[in-house]
mmCIF file of C-alpha atoms and ligand atoms in Angstrom:
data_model
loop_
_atom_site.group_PDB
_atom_site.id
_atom_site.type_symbol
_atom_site.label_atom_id
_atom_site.label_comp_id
_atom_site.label_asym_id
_atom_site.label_seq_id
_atom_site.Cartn_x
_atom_site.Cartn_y
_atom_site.Cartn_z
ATOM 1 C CA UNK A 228 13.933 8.340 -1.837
ATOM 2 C CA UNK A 229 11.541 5.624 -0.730
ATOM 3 C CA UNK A 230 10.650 2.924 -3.332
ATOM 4 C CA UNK A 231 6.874 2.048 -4.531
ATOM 5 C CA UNK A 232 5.331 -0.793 -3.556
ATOM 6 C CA UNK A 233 3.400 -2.577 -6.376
ATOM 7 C CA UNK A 234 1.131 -5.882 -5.845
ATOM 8 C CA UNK A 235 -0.322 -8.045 -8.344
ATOM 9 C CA UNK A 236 -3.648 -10.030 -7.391
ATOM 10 C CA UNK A 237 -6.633 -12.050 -8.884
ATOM 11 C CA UNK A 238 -8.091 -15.510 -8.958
ATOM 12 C CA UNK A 239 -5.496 -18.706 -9.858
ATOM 13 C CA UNK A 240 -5.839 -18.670 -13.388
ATOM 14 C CA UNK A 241 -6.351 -15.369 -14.659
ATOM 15 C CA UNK A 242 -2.684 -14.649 -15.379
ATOM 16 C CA UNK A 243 -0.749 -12.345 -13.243
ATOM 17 C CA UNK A 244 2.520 -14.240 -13.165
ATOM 18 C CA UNK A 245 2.738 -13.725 -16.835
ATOM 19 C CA UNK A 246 2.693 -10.195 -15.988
ATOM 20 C CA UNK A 247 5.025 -9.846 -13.398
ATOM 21 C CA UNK A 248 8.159 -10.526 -14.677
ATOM 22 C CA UNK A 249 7.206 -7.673 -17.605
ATOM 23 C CA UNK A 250 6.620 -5.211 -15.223
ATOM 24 C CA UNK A 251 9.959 -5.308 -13.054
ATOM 25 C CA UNK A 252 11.403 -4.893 -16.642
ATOM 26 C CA UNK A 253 9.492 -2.307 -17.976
ATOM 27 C CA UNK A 254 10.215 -0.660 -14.224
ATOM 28 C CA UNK A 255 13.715 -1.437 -14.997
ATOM 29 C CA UNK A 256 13.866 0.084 -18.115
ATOM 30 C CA UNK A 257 12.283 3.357 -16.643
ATOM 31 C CA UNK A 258 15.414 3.172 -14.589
ATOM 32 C CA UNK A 259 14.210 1.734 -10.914
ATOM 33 C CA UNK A 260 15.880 -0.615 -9.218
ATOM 34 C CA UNK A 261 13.291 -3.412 -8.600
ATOM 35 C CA UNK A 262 12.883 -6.608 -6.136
ATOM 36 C CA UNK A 263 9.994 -9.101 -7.352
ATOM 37 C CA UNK A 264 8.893 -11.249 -4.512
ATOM 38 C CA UNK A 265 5.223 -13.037 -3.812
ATOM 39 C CA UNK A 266 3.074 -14.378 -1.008
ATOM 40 C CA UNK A 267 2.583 -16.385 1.036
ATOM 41 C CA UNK A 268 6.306 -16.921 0.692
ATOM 42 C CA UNK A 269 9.420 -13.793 -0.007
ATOM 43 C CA UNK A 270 11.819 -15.201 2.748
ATOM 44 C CA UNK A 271 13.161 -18.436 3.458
ATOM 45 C CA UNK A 272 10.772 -18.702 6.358
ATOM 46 C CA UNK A 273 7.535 -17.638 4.626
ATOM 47 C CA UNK A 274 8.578 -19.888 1.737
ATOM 48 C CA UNK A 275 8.490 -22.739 4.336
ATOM 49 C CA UNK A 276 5.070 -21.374 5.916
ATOM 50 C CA UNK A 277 3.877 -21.225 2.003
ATOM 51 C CA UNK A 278 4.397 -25.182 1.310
ATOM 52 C CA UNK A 279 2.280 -26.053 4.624
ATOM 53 C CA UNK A 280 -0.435 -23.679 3.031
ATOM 54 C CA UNK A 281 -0.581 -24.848 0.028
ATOM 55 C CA UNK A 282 -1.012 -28.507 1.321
ATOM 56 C CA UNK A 283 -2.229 -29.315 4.030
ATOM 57 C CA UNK A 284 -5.777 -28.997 5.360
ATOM 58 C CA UNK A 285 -6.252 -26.663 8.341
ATOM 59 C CA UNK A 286 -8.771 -24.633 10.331
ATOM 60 C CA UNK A 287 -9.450 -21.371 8.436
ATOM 61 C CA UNK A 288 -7.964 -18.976 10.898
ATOM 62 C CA UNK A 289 -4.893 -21.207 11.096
ATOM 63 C CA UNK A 290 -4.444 -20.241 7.707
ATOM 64 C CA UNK A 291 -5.330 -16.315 8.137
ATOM 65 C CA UNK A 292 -2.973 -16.344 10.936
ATOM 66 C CA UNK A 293 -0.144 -18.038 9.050
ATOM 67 C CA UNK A 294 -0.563 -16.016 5.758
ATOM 68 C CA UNK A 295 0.196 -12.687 8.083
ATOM 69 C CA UNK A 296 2.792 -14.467 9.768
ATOM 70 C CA UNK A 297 4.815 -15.005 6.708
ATOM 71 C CA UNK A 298 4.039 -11.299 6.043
ATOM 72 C CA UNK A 299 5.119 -10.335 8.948
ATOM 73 C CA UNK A 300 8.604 -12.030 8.297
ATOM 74 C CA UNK A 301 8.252 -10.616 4.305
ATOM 75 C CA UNK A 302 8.188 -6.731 5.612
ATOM 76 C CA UNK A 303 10.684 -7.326 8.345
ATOM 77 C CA UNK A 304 12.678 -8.861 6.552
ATOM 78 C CA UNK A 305 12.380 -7.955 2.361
ATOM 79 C CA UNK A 306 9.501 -5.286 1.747
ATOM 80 C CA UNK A 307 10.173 -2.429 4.114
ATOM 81 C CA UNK A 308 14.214 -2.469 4.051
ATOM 82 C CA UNK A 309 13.887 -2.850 0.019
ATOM 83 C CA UNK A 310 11.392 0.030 -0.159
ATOM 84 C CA UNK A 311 13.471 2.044 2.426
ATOM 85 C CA UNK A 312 16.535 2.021 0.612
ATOM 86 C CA UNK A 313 14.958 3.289 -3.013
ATOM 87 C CA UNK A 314 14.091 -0.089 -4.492
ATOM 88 C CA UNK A 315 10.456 -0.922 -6.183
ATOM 89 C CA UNK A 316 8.806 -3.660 -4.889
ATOM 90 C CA UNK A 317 6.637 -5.826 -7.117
ATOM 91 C CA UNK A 318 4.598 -8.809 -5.539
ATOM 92 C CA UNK A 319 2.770 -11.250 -6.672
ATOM 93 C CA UNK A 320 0.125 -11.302 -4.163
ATOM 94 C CA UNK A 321 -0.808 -9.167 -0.617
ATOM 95 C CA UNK A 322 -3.074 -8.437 1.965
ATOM 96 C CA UNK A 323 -5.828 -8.429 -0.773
ATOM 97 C CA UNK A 324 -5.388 -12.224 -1.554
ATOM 98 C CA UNK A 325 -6.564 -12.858 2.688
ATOM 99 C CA UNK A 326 -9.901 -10.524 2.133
ATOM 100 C CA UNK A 327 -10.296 -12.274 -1.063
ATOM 101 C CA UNK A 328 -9.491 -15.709 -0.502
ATOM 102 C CA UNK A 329 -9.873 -16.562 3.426
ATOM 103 C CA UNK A 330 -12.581 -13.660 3.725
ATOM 104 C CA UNK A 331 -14.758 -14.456 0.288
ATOM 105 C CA UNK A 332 -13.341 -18.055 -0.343
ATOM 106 C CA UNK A 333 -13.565 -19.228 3.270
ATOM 107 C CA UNK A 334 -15.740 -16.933 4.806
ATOM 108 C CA UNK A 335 -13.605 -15.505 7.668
ATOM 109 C CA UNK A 336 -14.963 -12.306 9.088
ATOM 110 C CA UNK A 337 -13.705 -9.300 6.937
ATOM 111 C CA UNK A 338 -13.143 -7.672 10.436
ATOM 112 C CA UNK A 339 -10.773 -10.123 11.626
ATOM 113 C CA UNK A 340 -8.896 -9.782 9.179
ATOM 114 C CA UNK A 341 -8.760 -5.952 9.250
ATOM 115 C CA UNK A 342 -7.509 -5.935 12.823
ATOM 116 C CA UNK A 343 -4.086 -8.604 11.694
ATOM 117 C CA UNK A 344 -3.929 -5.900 8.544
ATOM 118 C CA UNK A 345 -3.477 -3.234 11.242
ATOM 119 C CA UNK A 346 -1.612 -5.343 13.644
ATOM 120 C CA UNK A 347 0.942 -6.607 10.818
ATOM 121 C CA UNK A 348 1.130 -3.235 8.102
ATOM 122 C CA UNK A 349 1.671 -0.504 10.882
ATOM 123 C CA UNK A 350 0.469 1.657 8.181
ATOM 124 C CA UNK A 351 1.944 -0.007 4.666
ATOM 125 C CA UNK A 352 -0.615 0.526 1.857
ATOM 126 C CA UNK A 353 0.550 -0.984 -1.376
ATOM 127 C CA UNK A 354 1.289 2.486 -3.652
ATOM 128 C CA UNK A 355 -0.738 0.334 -6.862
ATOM 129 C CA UNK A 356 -2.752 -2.671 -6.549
ATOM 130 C CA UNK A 357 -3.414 -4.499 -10.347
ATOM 131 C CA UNK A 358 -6.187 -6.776 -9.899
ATOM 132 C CA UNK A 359 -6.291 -8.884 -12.933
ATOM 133 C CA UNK A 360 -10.119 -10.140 -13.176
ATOM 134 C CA UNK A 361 -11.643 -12.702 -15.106
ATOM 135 C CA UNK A 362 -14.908 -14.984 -15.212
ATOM 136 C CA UNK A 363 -14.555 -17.843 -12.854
ATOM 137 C CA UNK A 364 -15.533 -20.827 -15.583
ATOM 138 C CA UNK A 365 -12.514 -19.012 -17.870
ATOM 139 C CA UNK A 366 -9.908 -18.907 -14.775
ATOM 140 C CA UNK A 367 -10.869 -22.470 -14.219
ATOM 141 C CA UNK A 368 -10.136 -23.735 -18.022
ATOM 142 C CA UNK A 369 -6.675 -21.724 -17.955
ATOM 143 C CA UNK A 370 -5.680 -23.398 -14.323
ATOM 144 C CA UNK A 371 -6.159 -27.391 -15.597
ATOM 145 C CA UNK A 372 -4.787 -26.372 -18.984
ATOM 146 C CA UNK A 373 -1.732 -25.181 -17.218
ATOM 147 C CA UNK A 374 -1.266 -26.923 -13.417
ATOM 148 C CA UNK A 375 -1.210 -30.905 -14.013
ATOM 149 C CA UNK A 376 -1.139 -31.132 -9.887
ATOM 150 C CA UNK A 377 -3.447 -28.277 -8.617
ATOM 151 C CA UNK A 378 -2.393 -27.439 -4.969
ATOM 152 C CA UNK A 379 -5.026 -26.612 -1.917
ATOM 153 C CA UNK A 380 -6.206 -23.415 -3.042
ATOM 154 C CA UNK A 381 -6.888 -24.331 -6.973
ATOM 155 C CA UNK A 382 -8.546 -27.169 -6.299
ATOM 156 C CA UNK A 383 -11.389 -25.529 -4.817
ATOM 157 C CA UNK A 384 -14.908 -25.251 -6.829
ATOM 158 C CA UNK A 385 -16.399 -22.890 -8.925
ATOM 159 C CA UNK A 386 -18.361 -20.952 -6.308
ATOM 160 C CA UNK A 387 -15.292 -20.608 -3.977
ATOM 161 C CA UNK A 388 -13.313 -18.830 -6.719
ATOM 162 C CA UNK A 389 -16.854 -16.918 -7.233
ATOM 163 C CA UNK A 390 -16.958 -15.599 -3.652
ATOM 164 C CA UNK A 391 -13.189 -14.908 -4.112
ATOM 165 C CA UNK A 392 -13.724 -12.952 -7.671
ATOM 166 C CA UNK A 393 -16.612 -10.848 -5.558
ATOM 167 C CA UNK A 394 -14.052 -9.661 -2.724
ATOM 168 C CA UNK A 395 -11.641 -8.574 -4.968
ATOM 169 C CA UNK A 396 -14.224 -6.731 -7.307
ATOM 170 C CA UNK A 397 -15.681 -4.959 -4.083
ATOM 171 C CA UNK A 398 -12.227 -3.849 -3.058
ATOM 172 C CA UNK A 399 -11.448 -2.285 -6.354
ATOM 173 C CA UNK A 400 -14.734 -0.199 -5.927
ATOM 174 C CA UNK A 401 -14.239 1.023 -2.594
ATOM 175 C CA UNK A 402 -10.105 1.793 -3.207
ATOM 176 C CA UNK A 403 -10.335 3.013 -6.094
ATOM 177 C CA UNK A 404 -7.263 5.059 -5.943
ATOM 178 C CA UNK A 405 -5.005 1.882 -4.656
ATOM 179 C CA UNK A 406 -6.601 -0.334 -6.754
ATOM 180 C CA UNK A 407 -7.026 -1.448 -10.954
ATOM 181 C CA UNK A 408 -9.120 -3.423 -12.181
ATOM 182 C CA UNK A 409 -7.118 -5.203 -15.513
ATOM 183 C CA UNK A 410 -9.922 -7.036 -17.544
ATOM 184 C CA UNK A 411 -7.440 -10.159 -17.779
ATOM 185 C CA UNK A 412 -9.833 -12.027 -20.728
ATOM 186 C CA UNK A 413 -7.731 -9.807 -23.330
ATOM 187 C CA UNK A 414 -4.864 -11.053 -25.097
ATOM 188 C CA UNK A 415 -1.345 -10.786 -23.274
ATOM 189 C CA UNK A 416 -0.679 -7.975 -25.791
ATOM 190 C CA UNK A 417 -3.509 -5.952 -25.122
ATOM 191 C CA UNK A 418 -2.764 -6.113 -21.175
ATOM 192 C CA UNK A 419 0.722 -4.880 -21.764
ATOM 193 C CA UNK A 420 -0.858 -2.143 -23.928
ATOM 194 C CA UNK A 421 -2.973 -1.109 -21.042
ATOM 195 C CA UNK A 422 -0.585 -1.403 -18.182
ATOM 196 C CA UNK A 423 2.132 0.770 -20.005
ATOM 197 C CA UNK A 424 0.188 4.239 -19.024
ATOM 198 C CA UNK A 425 -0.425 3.173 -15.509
ATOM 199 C CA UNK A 426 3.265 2.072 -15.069
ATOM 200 C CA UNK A 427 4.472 5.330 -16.619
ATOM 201 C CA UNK A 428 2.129 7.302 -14.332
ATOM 202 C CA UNK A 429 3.320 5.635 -11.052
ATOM 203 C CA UNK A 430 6.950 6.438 -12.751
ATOM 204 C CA UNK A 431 6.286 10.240 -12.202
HETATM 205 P P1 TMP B 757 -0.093 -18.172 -6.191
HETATM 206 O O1 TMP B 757 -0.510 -19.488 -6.766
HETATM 207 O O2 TMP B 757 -0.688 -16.990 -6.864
HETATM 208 O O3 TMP B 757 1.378 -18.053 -5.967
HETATM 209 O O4 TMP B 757 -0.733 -18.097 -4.706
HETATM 210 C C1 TMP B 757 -0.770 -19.174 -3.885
HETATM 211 C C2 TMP B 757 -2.138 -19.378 -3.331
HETATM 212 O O5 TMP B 757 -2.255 -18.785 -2.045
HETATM 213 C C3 TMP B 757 -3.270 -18.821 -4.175
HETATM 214 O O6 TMP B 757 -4.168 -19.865 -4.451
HETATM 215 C C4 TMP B 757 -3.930 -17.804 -3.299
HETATM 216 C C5 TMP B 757 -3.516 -18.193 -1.908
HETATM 217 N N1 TMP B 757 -3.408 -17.078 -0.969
HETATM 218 C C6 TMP B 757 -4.358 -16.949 0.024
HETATM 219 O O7 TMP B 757 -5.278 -17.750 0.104
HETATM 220 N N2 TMP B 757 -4.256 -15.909 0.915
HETATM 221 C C7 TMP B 757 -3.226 -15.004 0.879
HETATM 222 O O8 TMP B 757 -3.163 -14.088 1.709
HETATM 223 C C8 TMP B 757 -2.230 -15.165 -0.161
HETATM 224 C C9 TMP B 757 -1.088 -14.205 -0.220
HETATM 225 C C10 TMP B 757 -2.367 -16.199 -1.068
#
């Protein structure tokens, strides 16, 4: 039996990574066999194309292009054979992180980027989608209270990370049955509290 295919987003800051690991174990425990993997990165390739993102300046549809080229090489390579042969995959980050970040942040045509989603997915739809939101002026204290040497992406300003916060929001509204919204301003324990139903509902 195919495997679900589970994606974590939300602005730097607002705590997903925290999450992740808890949720392949909780999967785990429910007795799935589980690969956790993230983007831009997942292969040895996109983990090369993922340091060039992360620093060094570039045009913005250099970087739309090479976030769905180390997706491309993430399916191919980790998502679809995982998924084909029964395991759960949980990422930390997916097609949702381009709309939100190189379609809000940077302003790249939402269009575009639908047409490499179609090119790249050939049909792939993430099974759940956990958006963890949270204000942009409280993702902002959590980043510099935990990154000493913010990368490209974090160092960006308030309104960036506003435009980002808006794409995300909008795609929770209009996929409502891909997509949940986790307010991520609650304490860790009252996240987990929240996530257990949805995990045990994707279980069934
Ligand atoms: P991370 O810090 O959550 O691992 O993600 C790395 C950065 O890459 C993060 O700031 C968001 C950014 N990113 C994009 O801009 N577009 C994408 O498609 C992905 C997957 C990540």
């Amino acid at each position: 039996m195919r495997g679900k295919f589970v994606t974590l987003e939300g602005v730097d800051g607002a705590g997903k990574s925290t999450h992740l690991d808890w949720i392949a174990r909780r999967l785990q425990a429910a007795g799935k066999k589980v690969q956790v993997t993230r983007e831009p990165g997942g292969t040895p390739l996109g983990e090369e194309l993922r340091k060039l993102l992360l620093a060094r300046s570039m045009h913005l549809e250099t970087e739309a292009l090479l976030m769905f080229a180390a997706r491309r090489e993430h399916l191919d390579k980790l998502i679809l054979p995982a998924l084909a042969a029964g395991s759960w995959v949980v990422s930390d980050r997916f097609t949702d992180a381009t709309f939100a970040y190189q379609g809000g942040g940077r302003g790249l045509d939402l269009g575009r980027i639908e047409t490499l989603e179609q090119w790249v997915h050939q049909g792939l739809q993430p099974d759940l989608t956990l958006v963890f939101d949270l204000s942009v002026e409280e993702g902002k204290r959590r980043r510099v209270a935990a990154t000493s040497q913010p990368d490209r992406f974090e160092r960006e300003d308030l309104d960036f990370f506003a435009r980002v916060r808006a794409v995300y929001l909008a795609r929770a509204e209009r996929y409502p049955q891909r997509i949940r919204l986790i307010d991520a301003s609650r304490t860790v324990e009252d996240i987990r509290k929240s996530l257990e139903d949805t995990i045990l509902t994707l279980c069934q």
